[in-house]
Amino acid sequence: MSTELPAKVGVIGGGRMGIGIAHAFLLRGCEAIVVERDSAAATSAQQRLERLLLKSVERGDLSNFDVALERAMFSVSTGELGDCDLVVEAVPEDFDLKVETLVSAEGVLKDSAYLATNTSSLSVDALAERLSAPQRFIGLHFFNPVPASALIEIVVGDKTDPGLVDKAKAWTQGLEKTPVVVTDSPGFASSRLGVCIALEAMRMVEEGVASARDIDAAMELGYKHPSGPLKTTDIVGLDVRLHIAEYLAAELGERFTPPQILRDKVAAGELGRKSGKGFYDW
């Protein structure tokens, strides 16, 4: 299978995941354009990318900072995505926002381009309902931190062209990652299992079974998880985990009902690493 990458990639959303996706493609010689909601957000996204590229140089993953940065562009308009070969939507996990973003992007893409969502849990088929060419749409679930992660979860919708699945596998291999292919279903494979483990870990803290640190150590040392479920929750964001759990509970039943400790921490603003406190102090 060819591992040829798209020459130019568009990323809508310049947050941690969006910039990570752009970073990963830039490291492999692609051009990347990041679209943000306004000029201030675009400037912040550019600063985040510059810091990541400098770290790549320090690690020896990138030989020339200036050349890589020259291949990166920033915009506040999806109209700038017209010459992209692939556009990845990476806005927050809000269904209506994602649909609006995807419809806007599809309206400017050339006929040979493909559109993807980085959603970690929302239905690819439901997102595709408003698209005029759902056969050119697929889920590409990247993991944080994107350049260092070894996995991309490829989510195949009912109308996704089988040829696009092959292309997505090739792109994944071109990024030196491993593709995992799943059919569209609530939470896919990774989020469904990851949230399930995390919610049970939270219940164990709630019930006084063990501390968050000891529960994580049990999974890290006993099952070789690189990061325990509660530390991972802090990194992902407790608000994000709560949103996904509520969605999975609605779709799959009460086994995904969020525990009260998660609701209480989110209500208190304890969102994990990004707020300085979650199950750990950061």
PDB file of C-alpha atoms in Angstrom, residues 33-178:
ATOM      1  CA  ILE A  33      -3.136  25.666   6.706  1.00  0.00           C
ATOM      2  CA  VAL A  34      -4.867  26.181  10.044  1.00  0.00           C
ATOM      3  CA  VAL A  35      -8.201  28.023  10.114  1.00  0.00           C
ATOM      4  CA  GLU A  36      -9.283  29.716  13.329  1.00  0.00           C
ATOM      5  CA  ARG A  37     -12.353  31.734  14.338  1.00  0.00           C
ATOM      6  CA  ASP A  38     -10.618  35.138  14.495  1.00  0.00           C
ATOM      7  CA  SER A  39      -7.222  36.802  14.145  1.00  0.00           C
ATOM      8  CA  ALA A  40      -6.394  36.594  17.864  1.00  0.00           C
ATOM      9  CA  ALA A  41      -7.046  32.848  17.897  1.00  0.00           C
ATOM     10  CA  ALA A  42      -5.013  32.428  14.701  1.00  0.00           C
ATOM     11  CA  THR A  43      -2.077  34.271  16.273  1.00  0.00           C
ATOM     12  CA  SER A  44      -2.251  32.069  19.371  1.00  0.00           C
ATOM     13  CA  ALA A  45      -2.387  28.955  17.159  1.00  0.00           C
ATOM     14  CA  GLN A  46       0.695  30.097  15.257  1.00  0.00           C
ATOM     15  CA  GLN A  47       2.581  30.652  18.503  1.00  0.00           C
ATOM     16  CA  ARG A  48       1.638  27.153  19.705  1.00  0.00           C
ATOM     17  CA  LEU A  49       2.848  25.636  16.450  1.00  0.00           C
ATOM     18  CA  GLU A  50       6.131  27.539  16.571  1.00  0.00           C
ATOM     19  CA  ARG A  51       6.816  26.209  20.077  1.00  0.00           C
ATOM     20  CA  LEU A  52       6.076  22.652  18.937  1.00  0.00           C
ATOM     21  CA  LEU A  53       8.345  22.966  15.903  1.00  0.00           C
ATOM     22  CA  LEU A  54      11.185  24.298  18.068  1.00  0.00           C
ATOM     23  CA  LYS A  55      10.796  21.312  20.389  1.00  0.00           C
ATOM     24  CA  SER A  56      10.926  19.022  17.332  1.00  0.00           C
ATOM     25  CA  VAL A  57      14.234  20.602  16.340  1.00  0.00           C
ATOM     26  CA  GLU A  58      15.578  20.105  19.871  1.00  0.00           C
ATOM     27  CA  ARG A  59      14.585  16.419  19.785  1.00  0.00           C
ATOM     28  CA  GLY A  60      16.124  15.918  16.370  1.00  0.00           C
ATOM     29  CA  ASP A  61      12.784  15.185  14.687  1.00  0.00           C
ATOM     30  CA  LEU A  62      13.052  18.275  12.458  1.00  0.00           C
ATOM     31  CA  SER A  63      16.184  19.590  10.780  1.00  0.00           C
ATOM     32  CA  ASN A  64      15.065  23.045   9.649  1.00  0.00           C
ATOM     33  CA  PHE A  65      12.604  25.116  11.683  1.00  0.00           C
ATOM     34  CA  ASP A  66      12.315  27.920   9.098  1.00  0.00           C
ATOM     35  CA  VAL A  67      11.537  25.585   6.193  1.00  0.00           C
ATOM     36  CA  ALA A  68       8.814  23.828   8.164  1.00  0.00           C
ATOM     37  CA  LEU A  69       7.297  27.110   9.299  1.00  0.00           C
ATOM     38  CA  GLU A  70       7.243  28.377   5.718  1.00  0.00           C
ATOM     39  CA  ARG A  71       4.941  25.451   4.856  1.00  0.00           C
ATOM     40  CA  ALA A  72       2.473  26.522   7.574  1.00  0.00           C
ATOM     41  CA  MET A  73      -0.264  29.068   6.943  1.00  0.00           C
ATOM     42  CA  PHE A  74      -2.969  30.544   9.151  1.00  0.00           C
ATOM     43  CA  SER A  75      -6.347  31.984   8.212  1.00  0.00           C
ATOM     44  CA  VAL A  76      -9.716  33.005   9.628  1.00  0.00           C
ATOM     45  CA  SER A  77     -11.678  31.846   6.576  1.00  0.00           C
ATOM     46  CA  THR A  78     -12.586  28.378   5.314  1.00  0.00           C
ATOM     47  CA  GLY A  79     -12.483  29.974   1.865  1.00  0.00           C
ATOM     48  CA  GLU A  80      -8.705  29.544   2.020  1.00  0.00           C
ATOM     49  CA  LEU A  81      -9.043  25.742   1.970  1.00  0.00           C
ATOM     50  CA  GLY A  82      -9.935  25.424  -1.701  1.00  0.00           C
ATOM     51  CA  ASP A  83      -6.582  24.001  -2.819  1.00  0.00           C
ATOM     52  CA  CYS A  84      -6.241  21.479   0.014  1.00  0.00           C
ATOM     53  CA  ASP A  85      -6.165  17.749  -0.709  1.00  0.00           C
ATOM     54  CA  LEU A  86      -7.467  16.870   2.761  1.00  0.00           C
ATOM     55  CA  VAL A  87      -9.263  18.982   5.357  1.00  0.00           C
ATOM     56  CA  VAL A  88      -9.540  17.781   8.965  1.00  0.00           C
ATOM     57  CA  GLU A  89     -12.135  19.364  11.248  1.00  0.00           C
ATOM     58  CA  ALA A  90     -10.800  19.680  14.803  1.00  0.00           C
ATOM     59  CA  VAL A  91     -13.232  22.049  16.530  1.00  0.00           C
ATOM     60  CA  PRO A  92     -14.695  21.303  20.011  1.00  0.00           C
ATOM     61  CA  GLU A  93     -16.956  18.259  20.527  1.00  0.00           C
ATOM     62  CA  ASP A  94     -20.196  20.101  19.843  1.00  0.00           C
ATOM     63  CA  PHE A  95     -22.379  18.407  17.219  1.00  0.00           C
ATOM     64  CA  ASP A  96     -23.968  21.546  15.765  1.00  0.00           C
ATOM     65  CA  LEU A  97     -20.622  23.355  15.610  1.00  0.00           C
ATOM     66  CA  LYS A  98     -19.024  20.411  13.827  1.00  0.00           C
ATOM     67  CA  VAL A  99     -21.843  20.168  11.287  1.00  0.00           C
ATOM     68  CA  GLU A 100     -21.657  23.897  10.576  1.00  0.00           C
ATOM     69  CA  THR A 101     -17.883  23.684  10.175  1.00  0.00           C
ATOM     70  CA  LEU A 102     -17.981  20.642   7.897  1.00  0.00           C
ATOM     71  CA  VAL A 103     -20.693  22.072   5.634  1.00  0.00           C
ATOM     72  CA  SER A 104     -18.732  25.317   5.303  1.00  0.00           C
ATOM     73  CA  ALA A 105     -15.531  23.446   4.429  1.00  0.00           C
ATOM     74  CA  GLU A 106     -17.201  21.137   1.923  1.00  0.00           C
ATOM     75  CA  GLY A 107     -18.552  24.152   0.060  1.00  0.00           C
ATOM     76  CA  VAL A 108     -15.059  25.314  -0.922  1.00  0.00           C
ATOM     77  CA  LEU A 109     -13.240  22.005  -1.487  1.00  0.00           C
ATOM     78  CA  LYS A 110     -12.128  20.882  -4.926  1.00  0.00           C
ATOM     79  CA  ASP A 111     -13.751  17.718  -6.290  1.00  0.00           C
ATOM     80  CA  SER A 112     -10.669  15.587  -5.636  1.00  0.00           C
ATOM     81  CA  ALA A 113     -10.309  16.617  -1.982  1.00  0.00           C
ATOM     82  CA  TYR A 114     -11.397  14.691   1.108  1.00  0.00           C
ATOM     83  CA  LEU A 115     -12.976  15.819   4.348  1.00  0.00           C
ATOM     84  CA  ALA A 116     -12.408  14.283   7.784  1.00  0.00           C
ATOM     85  CA  THR A 117     -13.527  14.819  11.357  1.00  0.00           C
ATOM     86  CA  ASN A 118     -11.315  14.361  14.385  1.00  0.00           C
ATOM     87  CA  THR A 119     -14.285  13.650  16.653  1.00  0.00           C
ATOM     88  CA  SER A 120     -13.545  11.239  19.486  1.00  0.00           C
ATOM     89  CA  SER A 121     -17.120  10.039  19.954  1.00  0.00           C
ATOM     90  CA  LEU A 122     -19.766  11.687  17.752  1.00  0.00           C
ATOM     91  CA  SER A 123     -21.393   9.695  14.967  1.00  0.00           C
ATOM     92  CA  VAL A 124     -19.681  10.052  11.600  1.00  0.00           C
ATOM     93  CA  ASP A 125     -22.908   9.066   9.853  1.00  0.00           C
ATOM     94  CA  ALA A 126     -24.895  11.722  11.708  1.00  0.00           C
ATOM     95  CA  LEU A 127     -22.292  14.357  10.828  1.00  0.00           C
ATOM     96  CA  ALA A 128     -22.399  13.231   7.181  1.00  0.00           C
ATOM     97  CA  GLU A 129     -26.151  13.683   6.813  1.00  0.00           C
ATOM     98  CA  ARG A 130     -25.793  17.360   5.906  1.00  0.00           C
ATOM     99  CA  LEU A 131     -22.937  16.804   3.467  1.00  0.00           C
ATOM    100  CA  SER A 132     -23.510  16.643  -0.264  1.00  0.00           C
ATOM    101  CA  ALA A 133     -20.666  14.131  -0.812  1.00  0.00           C
ATOM    102  CA  PRO A 134     -20.637  11.809   2.234  1.00  0.00           C
ATOM    103  CA  GLN A 135     -18.591   9.287   0.265  1.00  0.00           C
ATOM    104  CA  ARG A 136     -15.612  11.670   0.574  1.00  0.00           C
ATOM    105  CA  PHE A 137     -15.988  11.990   4.354  1.00  0.00           C
ATOM    106  CA  ILE A 138     -14.314   9.891   7.050  1.00  0.00           C
ATOM    107  CA  GLY A 139     -13.365   9.956  10.709  1.00  0.00           C
ATOM    108  CA  LEU A 140      -9.661  10.407  11.520  1.00  0.00           C
ATOM    109  CA  HIS A 141      -9.400  10.257  15.309  1.00  0.00           C
ATOM    110  CA  PHE A 142      -5.926  11.464  16.266  1.00  0.00           C
ATOM    111  CA  PHE A 143      -4.556  11.098  19.785  1.00  0.00           C
ATOM    112  CA  ASN A 144      -2.809  13.619  22.002  1.00  0.00           C
ATOM    113  CA  PRO A 145       0.060  14.437  21.698  1.00  0.00           C
ATOM    114  CA  VAL A 146      -0.398  13.874  17.979  1.00  0.00           C
ATOM    115  CA  PRO A 147       3.198  13.655  16.672  1.00  0.00           C
ATOM    116  CA  ALA A 148       4.261  11.288  19.472  1.00  0.00           C
ATOM    117  CA  SER A 149       1.177   9.053  19.455  1.00  0.00           C
ATOM    118  CA  ALA A 150       1.349   5.783  17.530  1.00  0.00           C
ATOM    119  CA  LEU A 151      -2.338   5.483  16.602  1.00  0.00           C
ATOM    120  CA  ILE A 152      -4.976   6.939  14.319  1.00  0.00           C
ATOM    121  CA  GLU A 153      -8.476   5.500  14.625  1.00  0.00           C
ATOM    122  CA  ILE A 154     -10.128   5.463  11.187  1.00  0.00           C
ATOM    123  CA  VAL A 155     -13.902   5.658  11.523  1.00  0.00           C
ATOM    124  CA  VAL A 156     -15.828   4.432   8.495  1.00  0.00           C
ATOM    125  CA  GLY A 157     -19.327   5.720   7.836  1.00  0.00           C
ATOM    126  CA  ASP A 158     -22.031   3.860   5.940  1.00  0.00           C
ATOM    127  CA  LYS A 159     -21.416   5.995   2.842  1.00  0.00           C
ATOM    128  CA  THR A 160     -17.634   6.359   3.074  1.00  0.00           C
ATOM    129  CA  ASP A 161     -15.969   5.260  -0.174  1.00  0.00           C
ATOM    130  CA  PRO A 162     -13.880   2.093   0.421  1.00  0.00           C
ATOM    131  CA  GLY A 163     -11.107   3.720  -1.591  1.00  0.00           C
ATOM    132  CA  LEU A 164     -10.981   6.531   0.946  1.00  0.00           C
ATOM    133  CA  VAL A 165     -10.462   3.982   3.716  1.00  0.00           C
ATOM    134  CA  ASP A 166      -7.399   2.703   1.853  1.00  0.00           C
ATOM    135  CA  LYS A 167      -6.149   6.270   1.433  1.00  0.00           C
ATOM    136  CA  ALA A 168      -6.661   6.941   5.149  1.00  0.00           C
ATOM    137  CA  LYS A 169      -4.607   3.845   5.997  1.00  0.00           C
ATOM    138  CA  ALA A 170      -1.862   5.068   3.680  1.00  0.00           C
ATOM    139  CA  TRP A 171      -1.886   8.562   5.222  1.00  0.00           C
ATOM    140  CA  THR A 172      -1.647   7.008   8.671  1.00  0.00           C
ATOM    141  CA  GLN A 173       1.342   4.920   7.652  1.00  0.00           C
ATOM    142  CA  GLY A 174       2.885   7.976   5.983  1.00  0.00           C
ATOM    143  CA  LEU A 175       2.699   9.715   9.362  1.00  0.00           C
ATOM    144  CA  GLU A 176       4.473   6.647  10.829  1.00  0.00           C
ATOM    145  CA  LYS A 177       1.449   5.633  12.847  1.00  0.00           C
ATOM    146  CA  THR A 178      -0.708   2.521  13.008  1.00  0.00           C
TER     147      THR A 178
END
